């Protein structure tokens, strides 16, 4: 899934968060948005997801204008820095959530949901945690579960907002290697927001450097 950003602008009152950005993200590649805090990279990611609306400009997924589509209609998976797992649900229920809330016409049956969830848990090497709760897992394990949950709905594009930033260096390195493996297996278009240049160089096919809401390089 290719993504085209066409002259996108976003202001929050007097603050210019995204300043006339035009970019193309290639199908099947992992692109890192790199820059300091306040550079506009997370705002741009949220605009791509549909969590924020641009003031001006257009967003296109594979040539289709998605600017005015609701987030639920864009086919994106989003992984946040702090997991955002449901504490009262088991790991299995967390991963299955996006499938169970689909309209009845498109909702898989229980056997199909179970098969898909367990396959994803095997992909992130945590199938043995299916009946545990998030508080029983380490930070790295919770982030893997968040990734599996994002993949469960078979997103056209996967958006990662500083997904490894809250982890210790050893766990972060292990998860970066895991992310490389999963990207190689699935071949999804992935956009990664990070301020860590080493992480960007390790993971990404392409780097986009942002500062003050603009694409610098």
GROMACS .gro file of C-alpha atoms in nm:
model
  217
    1UNK     CA    1   0.000   0.000   0.000
    2UNK     CA    2   0.160   0.325  -0.114
    3UNK     CA    3   0.072   0.648   0.068
    4UNK     CA    4   0.089   0.997  -0.078
    5UNK     CA    5   0.096   1.311   0.137
    6UNK     CA    6   0.004   1.610  -0.079
    7UNK     CA    7   0.082   1.960   0.058
    8UNK     CA    8  -0.051   1.885   0.409
    9UNK     CA    9  -0.070   2.159   0.672
   10UNK     CA   10  -0.181   2.139   1.035
   11UNK     CA   11  -0.198   2.417   1.295
   12UNK     CA   12  -0.287   2.406   1.662
   13UNK     CA   13  -0.385   2.769   1.721
   14UNK     CA   14  -0.062   2.962   1.654
   15UNK     CA   15   0.161   2.653   1.649
   16UNK     CA   16   0.251   2.512   1.308
   17UNK     CA   17   0.270   2.135   1.360
   18UNK     CA   18   0.293   2.029   0.994
   19UNK     CA   19   0.408   2.283   0.736
   20UNK     CA   20   0.325   2.209   0.371
   21UNK     CA   21   0.451   1.850   0.374
   22UNK     CA   22   0.449   1.638   0.059
   23UNK     CA   23   0.580   1.280   0.078
   24UNK     CA   24   0.534   0.941  -0.083
   25UNK     CA   25   0.568   0.618   0.116
   26UNK     CA   26   0.637   0.320  -0.107
   27UNK     CA   27   0.437   0.000  -0.100
   28UNK     CA   28   0.579  -0.266   0.131
   29UNK     CA   29   0.864  -0.056   0.267
   30UNK     CA   30   0.944   0.057   0.621
   31UNK     CA   31   0.998   0.432   0.639
   32UNK     CA   32   1.120   0.611   0.951
   33UNK     CA   33   1.005   0.964   1.034
   34UNK     CA   34   1.303   1.094   1.226
   35UNK     CA   35   1.332   1.418   1.420
   36UNK     CA   36   1.335   1.588   1.762
   37UNK     CA   37   1.031   1.635   1.982
   38UNK     CA   38   0.794   1.889   1.831
   39UNK     CA   39   0.916   1.833   1.475
   40UNK     CA   40   0.572   1.728   1.351
   41UNK     CA   41   0.636   1.358   1.293
   42UNK     CA   42   0.370   1.226   1.534
   43UNK     CA   43   0.112   1.477   1.411
   44UNK     CA   44   0.179   1.365   1.054
   45UNK     CA   45   0.140   1.002   1.159
   46UNK     CA   46  -0.193   1.080   1.327
   47UNK     CA   47  -0.311   1.260   1.012
   48UNK     CA   48  -0.227   0.953   0.804
   49UNK     CA   49  -0.421   0.737   1.051
   50UNK     CA   50  -0.722   0.968   1.052
   51UNK     CA   51  -0.683   1.058   1.420
   52UNK     CA   52  -0.624   1.421   1.316
   53UNK     CA   53  -0.762   1.612   1.020
   54UNK     CA   54  -0.530   1.835   0.813
   55UNK     CA   55  -0.619   2.201   0.773
   56UNK     CA   56  -0.529   2.176   0.405
   57UNK     CA   57  -0.383   1.910   0.177
   58UNK     CA   58  -0.480   1.555   0.082
   59UNK     CA   59  -0.393   1.200   0.188
   60UNK     CA   60  -0.408   0.918  -0.067
   61UNK     CA   61  -0.377   0.545  -0.008
   62UNK     CA   62  -0.273   0.372  -0.331
   63UNK     CA   63  -0.422   0.660  -0.529
   64UNK     CA   64  -0.750   0.665  -0.332
   65UNK     CA   65  -0.827   0.993  -0.153
   66UNK     CA   66  -0.873   0.902   0.215
   67UNK     CA   67  -0.850   1.253   0.361
   68UNK     CA   68  -1.211   1.260   0.476
   69UNK     CA   69  -1.244   0.892   0.565
   70UNK     CA   70  -1.299   0.798   0.930
   71UNK     CA   71  -1.010   0.618   1.097
   72UNK     CA   72  -1.215   0.295   1.104
   73UNK     CA   73  -1.244   0.303   0.723
   74UNK     CA   74  -0.876   0.355   0.641
   75UNK     CA   75  -0.745   0.009   0.716
   76UNK     CA   76  -0.459   0.119   0.940
   77UNK     CA   77  -0.303  -0.048   1.240
   78UNK     CA   78  -0.161   0.183   1.507
   79UNK     CA   79   0.089   0.091   1.780
   80UNK     CA   80   0.147   0.350   2.052
   81UNK     CA   81   0.449   0.394   2.278
   82UNK     CA   82   0.262   0.291   2.593
   83UNK     CA   83   0.088  -0.024   2.464
   84UNK     CA   84  -0.275   0.093   2.522
   85UNK     CA   85  -0.385  -0.261   2.608
   86UNK     CA   86  -0.714  -0.325   2.786
   87UNK     CA   87  -0.617  -0.415   3.143
   88UNK     CA   88  -0.935  -0.612   3.215
   89UNK     CA   89  -0.893  -0.837   2.910
   90UNK     CA   90  -0.667  -1.136   2.861
   91UNK     CA   91  -0.396  -1.128   2.596
   92UNK     CA   92  -0.619  -1.335   2.368
   93UNK     CA   93  -0.912  -1.096   2.415
   94UNK     CA   94  -0.690  -0.794   2.351
   95UNK     CA   95  -0.563  -0.931   2.020
   96UNK     CA   96  -0.911  -1.046   1.918
   97UNK     CA   97  -1.081  -0.717   2.005
   98UNK     CA   98  -1.065  -0.554   1.662
   99UNK     CA   99  -1.221  -0.865   1.507
  100UNK     CA  100  -1.499  -0.909   1.763
  101UNK     CA  101  -1.629  -0.552   1.724
  102UNK     CA  102  -1.663  -0.573   1.346
  103UNK     CA  103  -2.015  -0.551   1.200
  104UNK     CA  104  -2.181  -0.892   1.194
  105UNK     CA  105  -2.154  -0.919   0.814
  106UNK     CA  106  -1.773  -0.897   0.818
  107UNK     CA  107  -1.706  -1.051   1.160
  108UNK     CA  108  -1.523  -1.387   1.152
  109UNK     CA  109  -1.677  -1.671   1.348
  110UNK     CA  110  -1.530  -1.777   1.682
  111UNK     CA  111  -1.320  -2.056   1.534
  112UNK     CA  112  -1.172  -1.823   1.272
  113UNK     CA  113  -1.097  -1.557   1.534
  114UNK     CA  114  -0.924  -1.814   1.756
  115UNK     CA  115  -0.715  -1.943   1.466
  116UNK     CA  116  -0.609  -1.593   1.359
  117UNK     CA  117  -0.528  -1.475   1.712
  118UNK     CA  118  -0.319  -1.780   1.793
  119UNK     CA  119  -0.134  -1.748   1.461
  120UNK     CA  120  -0.046  -1.387   1.543
  121UNK     CA  121   0.061  -1.476   1.896
  122UNK     CA  122   0.290  -1.739   1.745
  123UNK     CA  123   0.425  -1.476   1.504
  124UNK     CA  124   0.529  -1.253   1.796
  125UNK     CA  125   0.644  -1.564   1.987
  126UNK     CA  126   0.398  -1.521   2.275
  127UNK     CA  127   0.133  -1.788   2.214
  128UNK     CA  128   0.189  -1.916   2.568
  129UNK     CA  129   0.056  -1.587   2.713
  130UNK     CA  130  -0.294  -1.616   2.560
  131UNK     CA  131  -0.475  -1.650   2.895
  132UNK     CA  132  -0.263  -1.407   3.090
  133UNK     CA  133  -0.342  -1.041   3.160
  134UNK     CA  134  -0.128  -0.741   3.056
  135UNK     CA  135  -0.009  -0.674   3.412
  136UNK     CA  136   0.146  -1.022   3.417
  137UNK     CA  137   0.373  -0.942   3.121
  138UNK     CA  138   0.693  -0.744   3.083
  139UNK     CA  139   0.702  -0.417   2.890
  140UNK     CA  140   0.854  -0.585   2.586
  141UNK     CA  141   0.592  -0.859   2.591
  142UNK     CA  142   0.310  -0.605   2.617
  143UNK     CA  143   0.447  -0.417   2.317
  144UNK     CA  144   0.454  -0.739   2.115
  145UNK     CA  145   0.090  -0.800   2.210
  146UNK     CA  146   0.005  -0.445   2.099
  147UNK     CA  147   0.170  -0.524   1.765
  148UNK     CA  148  -0.027  -0.849   1.730
  149UNK     CA  149  -0.351  -0.663   1.806
  150UNK     CA  150  -0.274  -0.404   1.538
  151UNK     CA  151  -0.205  -0.680   1.284
  152UNK     CA  152  -0.520  -0.878   1.367
  153UNK     CA  153  -0.742  -0.653   1.157
  154UNK     CA  154  -0.511  -0.705   0.856
  155UNK     CA  155  -0.425  -0.336   0.814
  156UNK     CA  156  -0.322  -0.198   0.479
  157UNK     CA  157  -0.054   0.004   0.657
  158UNK     CA  158   0.104  -0.023   1.003
  159UNK     CA  159   0.183   0.299   1.193
  160UNK     CA  160   0.426   0.288   1.485
  161UNK     CA  161   0.459   0.588   1.719
  162UNK     CA  162   0.784   0.556   1.918
  163UNK     CA  163   0.692   0.191   1.994
  164UNK     CA  164   1.023   0.108   2.165
  165UNK     CA  165   1.084   0.436   2.346
  166UNK     CA  166   0.967   0.323   2.689
  167UNK     CA  167   1.176   0.005   2.693
  168UNK     CA  168   1.519  -0.066   2.838
  169UNK     CA  169   1.807  -0.091   2.585
  170UNK     CA  170   1.827  -0.472   2.584
  171UNK     CA  171   1.453  -0.519   2.534
  172UNK     CA  172   1.445  -0.241   2.273
  173UNK     CA  173   1.719  -0.410   2.071
  174UNK     CA  174   1.540  -0.745   2.085
  175UNK     CA  175   1.211  -0.592   1.972
  176UNK     CA  176   1.379  -0.405   1.689
  177UNK     CA  177   1.511  -0.737   1.561
  178UNK     CA  178   1.163  -0.882   1.602
  179UNK     CA  179   1.013  -0.595   1.403
  180UNK     CA  180   1.260  -0.657   1.119
  181UNK     CA  181   1.163  -1.026   1.113
  182UNK     CA  182   0.789  -0.953   1.111
  183UNK     CA  183   0.823  -0.692   0.837
  184UNK     CA  184   1.016  -0.940   0.625
  185UNK     CA  185   0.744  -1.204   0.673
  186UNK     CA  186   0.437  -0.984   0.620
  187UNK     CA  187   0.566  -0.724   0.375
  188UNK     CA  188   0.332  -0.453   0.506
  189UNK     CA  189   0.391  -0.082   0.446
  190UNK     CA  190   0.515   0.050   0.781
  191UNK     CA  191   0.576   0.406   0.899
  192UNK     CA  192   0.784   0.438   1.215
  193UNK     CA  193   0.810   0.757   1.420
  194UNK     CA  194   1.133   0.782   1.618
  195UNK     CA  195   1.386   1.034   1.748
  196UNK     CA  196   1.657   0.765   1.766
  197UNK     CA  197   1.881   0.776   1.458
  198UNK     CA  198   2.039   0.438   1.537
  199UNK     CA  199   1.692   0.280   1.552
  200UNK     CA  200   1.594   0.445   1.223
  201UNK     CA  201   1.912   0.327   1.048
  202UNK     CA  202   1.869  -0.025   1.183
  203UNK     CA  203   1.505  -0.071   1.083
  204UNK     CA  204   1.413   0.152   0.793
  205UNK     CA  205   1.438   0.117   0.416
  206UNK     CA  206   1.406   0.496   0.391
  207UNK     CA  207   1.453   0.788   0.632
  208UNK     CA  208   1.258   1.114   0.635
  209UNK     CA  209   1.409   1.386   0.855
  210UNK     CA  210   1.163   1.639   0.996
  211UNK     CA  211   1.213   1.961   1.191
  212UNK     CA  212   0.977   2.248   1.276
  213UNK     CA  213   0.693   2.075   1.091
  214UNK     CA  214   0.883   2.047   0.764
  215UNK     CA  215   1.063   1.775   0.575
  216UNK     CA  216   1.430   1.865   0.593
  217UNK     CA  217   1.569   1.566   0.406
   0.00000   0.00000   0.00000
